[in-house]
PDB file of C-alpha atoms in Angstrom:
ATOM      1  CA  GLY A   1       0.000   0.000   0.000  1.00  0.00           C
ATOM      2  CA  ALA A   2       0.813   3.727   0.004  1.00  0.00           C
ATOM      3  CA  VAL A   3       2.250   3.818  -3.505  1.00  0.00           C
ATOM      4  CA  VAL A   4       2.905   7.090  -5.264  1.00  0.00           C
ATOM      5  CA  SER A   5       3.688   7.244  -8.962  1.00  0.00           C
ATOM      6  CA  GLN A   6       5.090   9.982 -11.157  1.00  0.00           C
ATOM      7  CA  HIS A   7       4.958  10.485 -14.877  1.00  0.00           C
ATOM      8  CA  PRO A   8       7.114  10.878 -16.812  1.00  0.00           C
ATOM      9  CA  SER A   9      10.140   9.390 -15.097  1.00  0.00           C
ATOM     10  CA  TRP A  10      12.392  11.551 -17.214  1.00  0.00           C
ATOM     11  CA  VAL A  11      11.916  14.289 -19.793  1.00  0.00           C
ATOM     12  CA  ILE A  12      14.165  16.334 -22.032  1.00  0.00           C
ATOM     13  CA  CYS A  13      12.836  19.581 -23.429  1.00  0.00           C
ATOM     14  CA  LYS A  14      14.018  22.673 -25.229  1.00  0.00           C
ATOM     15  CA  SER A  15      14.480  25.960 -23.463  1.00  0.00           C
ATOM     16  CA  GLY A  16      11.298  28.018 -23.451  1.00  0.00           C
ATOM     17  CA  THR A  17       8.883  25.113 -23.546  1.00  0.00           C
ATOM     18  CA  SER A  18       6.603  23.916 -20.741  1.00  0.00           C
ATOM     19  CA  VAL A  19       6.658  20.526 -19.103  1.00  0.00           C
ATOM     20  CA  LYS A  20       3.944  18.875 -17.033  1.00  0.00           C
ATOM     21  CA  ILE A  21       4.730  16.280 -14.367  1.00  0.00           C
ATOM     22  CA  GLU A  22       1.998  14.140 -12.830  1.00  0.00           C
ATOM     23  CA  CYS A  23       1.919  12.740  -9.326  1.00  0.00           C
ATOM     24  CA  ARG A  24      -0.611  10.079  -8.405  1.00  0.00           C
ATOM     25  CA  SER A  25      -1.458   8.265  -5.199  1.00  0.00           C
ATOM     26  CA  LEU A  26      -2.364   4.799  -6.444  1.00  0.00           C
ATOM     27  CA  ASP A  27      -4.035   3.142  -3.503  1.00  0.00           C
ATOM     28  CA  PHE A  28      -4.989   5.915  -1.163  1.00  0.00           C
ATOM     29  CA  GLN A  29      -6.469   9.357  -1.207  1.00  0.00           C
ATOM     30  CA  ALA A  30      -4.297  12.342  -0.558  1.00  0.00           C
ATOM     31  CA  THR A  31      -5.788  15.699   0.285  1.00  0.00           C
ATOM     32  CA  THR A  32      -2.274  17.080   0.480  1.00  0.00           C
ATOM     33  CA  MET A  33       0.645  16.466  -1.825  1.00  0.00           C
ATOM     34  CA  PHE A  34       4.070  18.055  -1.774  1.00  0.00           C
ATOM     35  CA  TRP A  35       6.496  18.946  -4.529  1.00  0.00           C
ATOM     36  CA  TYR A  36      10.255  18.909  -4.014  1.00  0.00           C
ATOM     37  CA  ARG A  37      13.269  19.484  -6.173  1.00  0.00           C
ATOM     38  CA  GLN A  38      16.648  17.938  -5.642  1.00  0.00           C
ATOM     39  CA  PHE A  39      19.957  18.870  -7.214  1.00  0.00           C
ATOM     40  CA  PRO A  40      22.742  16.286  -7.505  1.00  0.00           C
ATOM     41  CA  LYS A  41      24.208  15.238  -4.175  1.00  0.00           C
ATOM     42  CA  GLN A  42      21.953  17.616  -2.312  1.00  0.00           C
ATOM     43  CA  SER A  43      18.958  17.261  -0.077  1.00  0.00           C
ATOM     44  CA  LEU A  44      15.312  17.665  -0.990  1.00  0.00           C
ATOM     45  CA  MET A  45      13.987  21.196  -0.999  1.00  0.00           C
ATOM     46  CA  LEU A  46      10.263  21.725  -0.601  1.00  0.00           C
ATOM     47  CA  MET A  47       8.814  23.836  -3.397  1.00  0.00           C
ATOM     48  CA  ALA A  48       5.128  23.872  -2.601  1.00  0.00           C
ATOM     49  CA  THR A  49       2.265  22.199  -0.829  1.00  0.00           C
ATOM     50  CA  SER A  50      -0.575  21.107  -3.077  1.00  0.00           C
ATOM     51  CA  ASN A  51      -4.027  21.052  -1.567  1.00  0.00           C
ATOM     52  CA  GLU A  52      -6.936  19.338  -3.243  1.00  0.00           C
ATOM     53  CA  GLY A  53      -9.520  21.836  -4.350  1.00  0.00           C
ATOM     54  CA  SER A  54      -7.575  24.930  -3.377  1.00  0.00           C
ATOM     55  CA  LYS A  55      -4.534  26.932  -4.353  1.00  0.00           C
ATOM     56  CA  ALA A  56      -1.084  25.595  -3.692  1.00  0.00           C
ATOM     57  CA  THR A  57       1.104  27.104  -1.011  1.00  0.00           C
ATOM     58  CA  TYR A  58       4.568  27.988  -2.291  1.00  0.00           C
ATOM     59  CA  GLU A  59       7.753  28.167  -0.290  1.00  0.00           C
ATOM     60  CA  GLN A  60       9.675  31.380  -0.144  1.00  0.00           C
ATOM     61  CA  GLY A  61      11.690  31.962  -3.299  1.00  0.00           C
ATOM     62  CA  VAL A  62       9.643  29.644  -5.500  1.00  0.00           C
ATOM     63  CA  GLU A  63       7.938  31.426  -8.383  1.00  0.00           C
ATOM     64  CA  LYS A  64       4.298  30.378  -8.458  1.00  0.00           C
ATOM     65  CA  ASP A  65       3.839  31.632 -12.016  1.00  0.00           C
ATOM     66  CA  LYS A  66       6.709  29.498 -13.200  1.00  0.00           C
ATOM     67  CA  PHE A  67       5.834  26.342 -11.303  1.00  0.00           C
ATOM     68  CA  LEU A  68       2.112  25.847 -11.738  1.00  0.00           C
ATOM     69  CA  ILE A  69       0.497  23.326  -9.454  1.00  0.00           C
ATOM     70  CA  ASN A  70      -2.943  21.818  -9.851  1.00  0.00           C
ATOM     71  CA  HIS A  71      -4.491  19.342  -7.443  1.00  0.00           C
ATOM     72  CA  ALA A  72      -7.674  18.436  -9.245  1.00  0.00           C
ATOM     73  CA  SER A  73      -8.560  15.257  -7.382  1.00  0.00           C
ATOM     74  CA  LEU A  74      -7.700  13.315  -4.264  1.00  0.00           C
ATOM     75  CA  THR A  75      -5.266  11.149  -6.220  1.00  0.00           C
ATOM     76  CA  LEU A  76      -3.650  13.523  -8.714  1.00  0.00           C
ATOM     77  CA  SER A  77      -1.475  16.601  -8.525  1.00  0.00           C
ATOM     78  CA  THR A  78       0.385  18.129 -11.450  1.00  0.00           C
ATOM     79  CA  LEU A  79       3.418  20.393 -11.611  1.00  0.00           C
ATOM     80  CA  THR A  80       3.948  22.393 -14.777  1.00  0.00           C
ATOM     81  CA  VAL A  81       7.303  24.022 -15.321  1.00  0.00           C
ATOM     82  CA  THR A  82       6.561  26.931 -17.638  1.00  0.00           C
ATOM     83  CA  SER A  83       9.081  28.480 -19.998  1.00  0.00           C
ATOM     84  CA  ALA A  84      11.722  26.075 -18.802  1.00  0.00           C
ATOM     85  CA  HIS A  85      15.370  27.096 -18.786  1.00  0.00           C
ATOM     86  CA  PRO A  86      18.524  25.026 -18.272  1.00  0.00           C
ATOM     87  CA  GLU A  87      18.711  26.119 -14.626  1.00  0.00           C
ATOM     88  CA  ASP A  88      15.365  24.377 -14.073  1.00  0.00           C
ATOM     89  CA  SER A  89      17.014  21.052 -14.827  1.00  0.00           C
ATOM     90  CA  SER A  90      16.639  19.005 -11.684  1.00  0.00           C
ATOM     91  CA  PHE A  91      15.086  15.956 -10.073  1.00  0.00           C
ATOM     92  CA  TYR A  92      11.488  16.716  -9.154  1.00  0.00           C
ATOM     93  CA  ILE A  93       9.868  14.542  -6.523  1.00  0.00           C
ATOM     94  CA  CYS A  94       6.348  14.535  -5.170  1.00  0.00           C
ATOM     95  CA  SER A  95       4.994  13.074  -1.984  1.00  0.00           C
ATOM     96  CA  ALA A  96       1.534  12.383  -0.687  1.00  0.00           C
ATOM     97  CA  ARG A  97       0.238  12.238   2.820  1.00  0.00           C
ATOM     98  CA  ASP A  98      -1.783   9.170   3.674  1.00  0.00           C
ATOM     99  CA  LEU A  99      -4.274  10.119   6.303  1.00  0.00           C
ATOM    100  CA  VAL A 100      -5.499   6.599   6.938  1.00  0.00           C
ATOM    101  CA  ALA A 101      -2.718   4.004   6.646  1.00  0.00           C
ATOM    102  CA  GLY A 102       0.248   3.634   8.927  1.00  0.00           C
ATOM    103  CA  PRO A 103       0.742   4.106  12.632  1.00  0.00           C
ATOM    104  CA  TYR A 104       0.704   7.829  12.258  1.00  0.00           C
ATOM    105  CA  THR A 105      -1.670   9.886  10.207  1.00  0.00           C
ATOM    106  CA  ASP A 106       0.822  12.242   8.659  1.00  0.00           C
ATOM    107  CA  THR A 107       3.349   9.932   7.069  1.00  0.00           C
ATOM    108  CA  GLN A 108       4.486  11.108   3.646  1.00  0.00           C
ATOM    109  CA  TYR A 109       5.181   8.661   0.859  1.00  0.00           C
ATOM    110  CA  PHE A 110       7.305   9.681  -2.077  1.00  0.00           C
ATOM    111  CA  GLY A 111       7.082   9.126  -5.772  1.00  0.00           C
ATOM    112  CA  PRO A 112      10.027   7.823  -7.816  1.00  0.00           C
ATOM    113  CA  GLY A 113      10.911  11.263  -9.113  1.00  0.00           C
ATOM    114  CA  THR A 114      11.093  12.898 -12.537  1.00  0.00           C
ATOM    115  CA  ARG A 115      14.396  13.878 -14.075  1.00  0.00           C
ATOM    116  CA  LEU A 116      13.988  17.097 -16.066  1.00  0.00           C
ATOM    117  CA  THR A 117      16.698  18.177 -18.456  1.00  0.00           C
ATOM    118  CA  VAL A 118      16.288  21.484 -20.261  1.00  0.00           C
ATOM    119  CA  LEU A 119      18.512  21.988 -23.263  1.00  0.00           C
TER     120      LEU A 119
ATOM    121  CA  GLY B   1      16.260  29.535  10.497  1.00  0.00           C
ATOM    122  CA  GLU B   2      15.304  26.083  11.684  1.00  0.00           C
ATOM    123  CA  SER B   3      17.287  23.254  10.196  1.00  0.00           C
ATOM    124  CA  VAL B   4      17.936  19.564  10.429  1.00  0.00           C
ATOM    125  CA  GLY B   5      21.517  18.473   9.903  1.00  0.00           C
ATOM    126  CA  LEU B   6      23.691  15.383   9.914  1.00  0.00           C
ATOM    127  CA  HIS B   7      27.082  14.902  11.519  1.00  0.00           C
ATOM    128  CA  LEU B   8      28.619  12.588   8.914  1.00  0.00           C
ATOM    129  CA  PRO B   9      28.238  13.026   5.171  1.00  0.00           C
ATOM    130  CA  THR B  10      29.674   9.568   4.393  1.00  0.00           C
ATOM    131  CA  LEU B  11      29.686   6.363   6.394  1.00  0.00           C
ATOM    132  CA  SER B  12      31.574   3.284   5.239  1.00  0.00           C
ATOM    133  CA  VAL B  13      30.883  -0.044   6.946  1.00  0.00           C
ATOM    134  CA  GLN B  14      31.695  -3.668   6.387  1.00  0.00           C
ATOM    135  CA  GLU B  15      28.961  -6.027   5.359  1.00  0.00           C
ATOM    136  CA  GLY B  16      27.453  -7.647   8.417  1.00  0.00           C
ATOM    137  CA  ASP B  17      28.405  -4.846  10.783  1.00  0.00           C
ATOM    138  CA  ASN B  18      25.893  -2.537  12.416  1.00  0.00           C
ATOM    139  CA  SER B  19      25.517   0.998  11.061  1.00  0.00           C
ATOM    140  CA  ILE B  20      24.605   4.098  12.998  1.00  0.00           C
ATOM    141  CA  ILE B  21      23.577   7.245  11.164  1.00  0.00           C
ATOM    142  CA  ASN B  22      23.142  10.395  13.219  1.00  0.00           C
ATOM    143  CA  CYS B  23      21.081  13.520  12.822  1.00  0.00           C
ATOM    144  CA  ALA B  24      20.778  16.732  14.810  1.00  0.00           C
ATOM    145  CA  TYR B  25      17.674  18.849  14.689  1.00  0.00           C
ATOM    146  CA  SER B  26      17.191  22.377  15.904  1.00  0.00           C
ATOM    147  CA  ASN B  27      13.438  22.837  16.274  1.00  0.00           C
ATOM    148  CA  SER B  28      12.598  21.747  19.784  1.00  0.00           C
ATOM    149  CA  ALA B  29       8.898  22.032  18.957  1.00  0.00           C
ATOM    150  CA  SER B  30       9.038  19.296  16.293  1.00  0.00           C
ATOM    151  CA  ASP B  31       7.098  16.232  17.314  1.00  0.00           C
ATOM    152  CA  TYR B  32       7.544  13.796  14.462  1.00  0.00           C
ATOM    153  CA  PHE B  33      10.670  12.489  12.775  1.00  0.00           C
ATOM    154  CA  ILE B  34      11.201  10.222   9.819  1.00  0.00           C
ATOM    155  CA  TRP B  35      14.110   8.396   8.249  1.00  0.00           C
ATOM    156  CA  TYR B  36      14.181   7.930   4.493  1.00  0.00           C
ATOM    157  CA  LYS B  37      16.464   5.895   2.260  1.00  0.00           C
ATOM    158  CA  GLN B  38      17.201   7.174  -1.226  1.00  0.00           C
ATOM    159  CA  GLU B  39      18.923   5.092  -3.846  1.00  0.00           C
ATOM    160  CA  SER B  40      20.505   6.747  -6.834  1.00  0.00           C
ATOM    161  CA  GLY B  41      17.928   8.120  -9.273  1.00  0.00           C
ATOM    162  CA  LYS B  42      14.968   7.147  -7.119  1.00  0.00           C
ATOM    163  CA  GLY B  43      12.602   8.840  -4.735  1.00  0.00           C
ATOM    164  CA  PRO B  44      13.013   8.607  -0.957  1.00  0.00           C
ATOM    165  CA  GLN B  45      11.752   5.404   0.595  1.00  0.00           C
ATOM    166  CA  PHE B  46      10.160   5.498   4.031  1.00  0.00           C
ATOM    167  CA  ILE B  47      12.130   3.475   6.574  1.00  0.00           C
ATOM    168  CA  ILE B  48      10.872   4.268  10.019  1.00  0.00           C
ATOM    169  CA  ASP B  49       9.377   7.121  11.989  1.00  0.00           C
ATOM    170  CA  ILE B  50       9.001   8.169  15.585  1.00  0.00           C
ATOM    171  CA  ARG B  51       6.925  10.571  17.625  1.00  0.00           C
ATOM    172  CA  SER B  52       8.422  12.836  20.244  1.00  0.00           C
ATOM    173  CA  ASN B  53       6.607  10.987  23.022  1.00  0.00           C
ATOM    174  CA  MET B  54       8.840   7.995  22.363  1.00  0.00           C
ATOM    175  CA  ASP B  55      12.602   7.581  22.601  1.00  0.00           C
ATOM    176  CA  LYS B  56      12.968   4.345  20.681  1.00  0.00           C
ATOM    177  CA  ARG B  57      11.181   2.500  17.943  1.00  0.00           C
ATOM    178  CA  GLN B  58      12.165  -0.693  16.196  1.00  0.00           C
ATOM    179  CA  GLY B  59      11.455  -2.058  12.773  1.00  0.00           C
ATOM    180  CA  GLN B  60      12.880  -4.854  10.735  1.00  0.00           C
ATOM    181  CA  ARG B  61      16.678  -4.566  11.223  1.00  0.00           C
ATOM    182  CA  VAL B  62      16.297  -0.860  11.943  1.00  0.00           C
ATOM    183  CA  THR B  63      15.942   1.098  15.138  1.00  0.00           C
ATOM    184  CA  VAL B  64      15.383   4.812  15.540  1.00  0.00           C
ATOM    185  CA  LEU B  65      16.461   6.538  18.727  1.00  0.00           C
ATOM    186  CA  LEU B  66      15.317   9.987  19.741  1.00  0.00           C
ATOM    187  CA  ASN B  67      17.029  12.091  22.391  1.00  0.00           C
ATOM    188  CA  LYS B  68      14.976  15.215  22.880  1.00  0.00           C
ATOM    189  CA  THR B  69      17.295  16.590  25.523  1.00  0.00           C
ATOM    190  CA  VAL B  70      20.092  17.102  23.028  1.00  0.00           C
ATOM    191  CA  LYS B  71      17.840  17.163  19.962  1.00  0.00           C
ATOM    192  CA  HIS B  72      19.461  14.158  18.399  1.00  0.00           C
ATOM    193  CA  LEU B  73      18.104  11.393  16.213  1.00  0.00           C
ATOM    194  CA  SER B  74      19.826   8.235  15.075  1.00  0.00           C
ATOM    195  CA  LEU B  75      19.130   5.342  12.765  1.00  0.00           C
ATOM    196  CA  GLN B  76      20.664   1.987  13.565  1.00  0.00           C
ATOM    197  CA  ILE B  77      20.831  -0.694  10.914  1.00  0.00           C
ATOM    198  CA  ALA B  78      21.672  -4.174  12.100  1.00  0.00           C
ATOM    199  CA  ALA B  79      23.725  -6.590  10.015  1.00  0.00           C
ATOM    200  CA  THR B  80      24.232  -4.090   7.214  1.00  0.00           C
ATOM    201  CA  GLN B  81      23.879  -5.535   3.734  1.00  0.00           C
ATOM    202  CA  PRO B  82      25.100  -4.304   0.336  1.00  0.00           C
ATOM    203  CA  GLY B  83      21.501  -3.440  -0.499  1.00  0.00           C
ATOM    204  CA  ASP B  84      21.525  -0.930   2.322  1.00  0.00           C
ATOM    205  CA  SER B  85      23.950   1.250   0.384  1.00  0.00           C
ATOM    206  CA  ALA B  86      22.148   4.515  -0.263  1.00  0.00           C
ATOM    207  CA  VAL B  87      21.773   8.065   1.001  1.00  0.00           C
ATOM    208  CA  TYR B  88      19.834   8.312   4.244  1.00  0.00           C
ATOM    209  CA  PHE B  89      17.917  11.422   5.183  1.00  0.00           C
ATOM    210  CA  CYS B  90      16.339  12.349   8.444  1.00  0.00           C
ATOM    211  CA  ALA B  91      13.326  14.596   8.197  1.00  0.00           C
ATOM    212  CA  GLU B  92      11.558  16.716  10.720  1.00  0.00           C
ATOM    213  CA  ASN B  93       7.865  17.379  10.571  1.00  0.00           C
ATOM    214  CA  ASN B  94       7.183  20.917  11.645  1.00  0.00           C
ATOM    215  CA  GLY B  95       3.629  20.140  12.566  1.00  0.00           C
ATOM    216  CA  GLY B  96       0.774  22.466  11.866  1.00  0.00           C
ATOM    217  CA  ALA B  97      -1.933  22.081   9.295  1.00  0.00           C
ATOM    218  CA  THR B  98       0.404  21.382   6.365  1.00  0.00           C
ATOM    219  CA  ASN B  99       2.856  19.009   8.060  1.00  0.00           C
ATOM    220  CA  LYS B 100       5.819  20.128   6.001  1.00  0.00           C
ATOM    221  CA  LEU B 101       8.984  18.070   6.137  1.00  0.00           C
ATOM    222  CA  ILE B 102      12.396  19.623   6.631  1.00  0.00           C
ATOM    223  CA  PHE B 103      15.133  17.344   5.357  1.00  0.00           C
ATOM    224  CA  GLY B 104      18.634  16.976   6.660  1.00  0.00           C
ATOM    225  CA  THR B 105      21.631  17.084   4.363  1.00  0.00           C
ATOM    226  CA  GLY B 106      21.887  13.305   4.005  1.00  0.00           C
ATOM    227  CA  THR B 107      24.461  10.611   4.784  1.00  0.00           C
ATOM    228  CA  LEU B 108      25.852   8.298   2.155  1.00  0.00           C
ATOM    229  CA  LEU B 109      26.108   4.784   3.541  1.00  0.00           C
ATOM    230  CA  ALA B 110      28.636   2.666   1.660  1.00  0.00           C
ATOM    231  CA  VAL B 111      28.640  -1.018   2.522  1.00  0.00           C
ATOM    232  CA  GLN B 112      31.900  -2.801   1.766  1.00  0.00           C
ATOM    233  CA  PRO B 113      31.604  -6.510   0.908  1.00  0.00           C
TER     234      PRO B 113
END
């Protein structure tokens, strides 16, 4: 249980184009999902908190107009990197909070990540 | 600002030995801590978690210890195997309505055969 998937697993795009990444909770419902980015050999940095049915909450320094987040259902959140540039190349990871399973109600489970390369 | 950090960036152990990965946290108000394992090119994998009302919790071959007095967290892996080689992150849940996680810098565990 508590499986989170991401699609695509990797993507290469040209500078100036937009890329959409999907995050799905496969066997549980997630009212809250989180988006992180990770540079090589570094830790995960939270970008934003995605709330089902409402606007996402962005961390300080993250451009909300550049990283569009939509949480349309209890099992799907999307991150769209708009007008991508080479400096946006990174490993993007989502997580979902399972409110029911596990010993604690706020455990986060992570997706496998999406490797974005902007040429 | 608040942060969660690790003492050792790299830990090398022999196969079969026990591993101990340490983590220091700075937010004394945090009440939930998690250890994640991340293999190269993959997302973090949940290992074990602990609430602040406990000081020890055991899983399969893993034990998490929490010392609130000195704000220290550790992950013990018994009989370390080559498959345990990965980067290990501790994470601190800052509570509140959003339950955001603050990740430590990570420790690379290298298991020598």
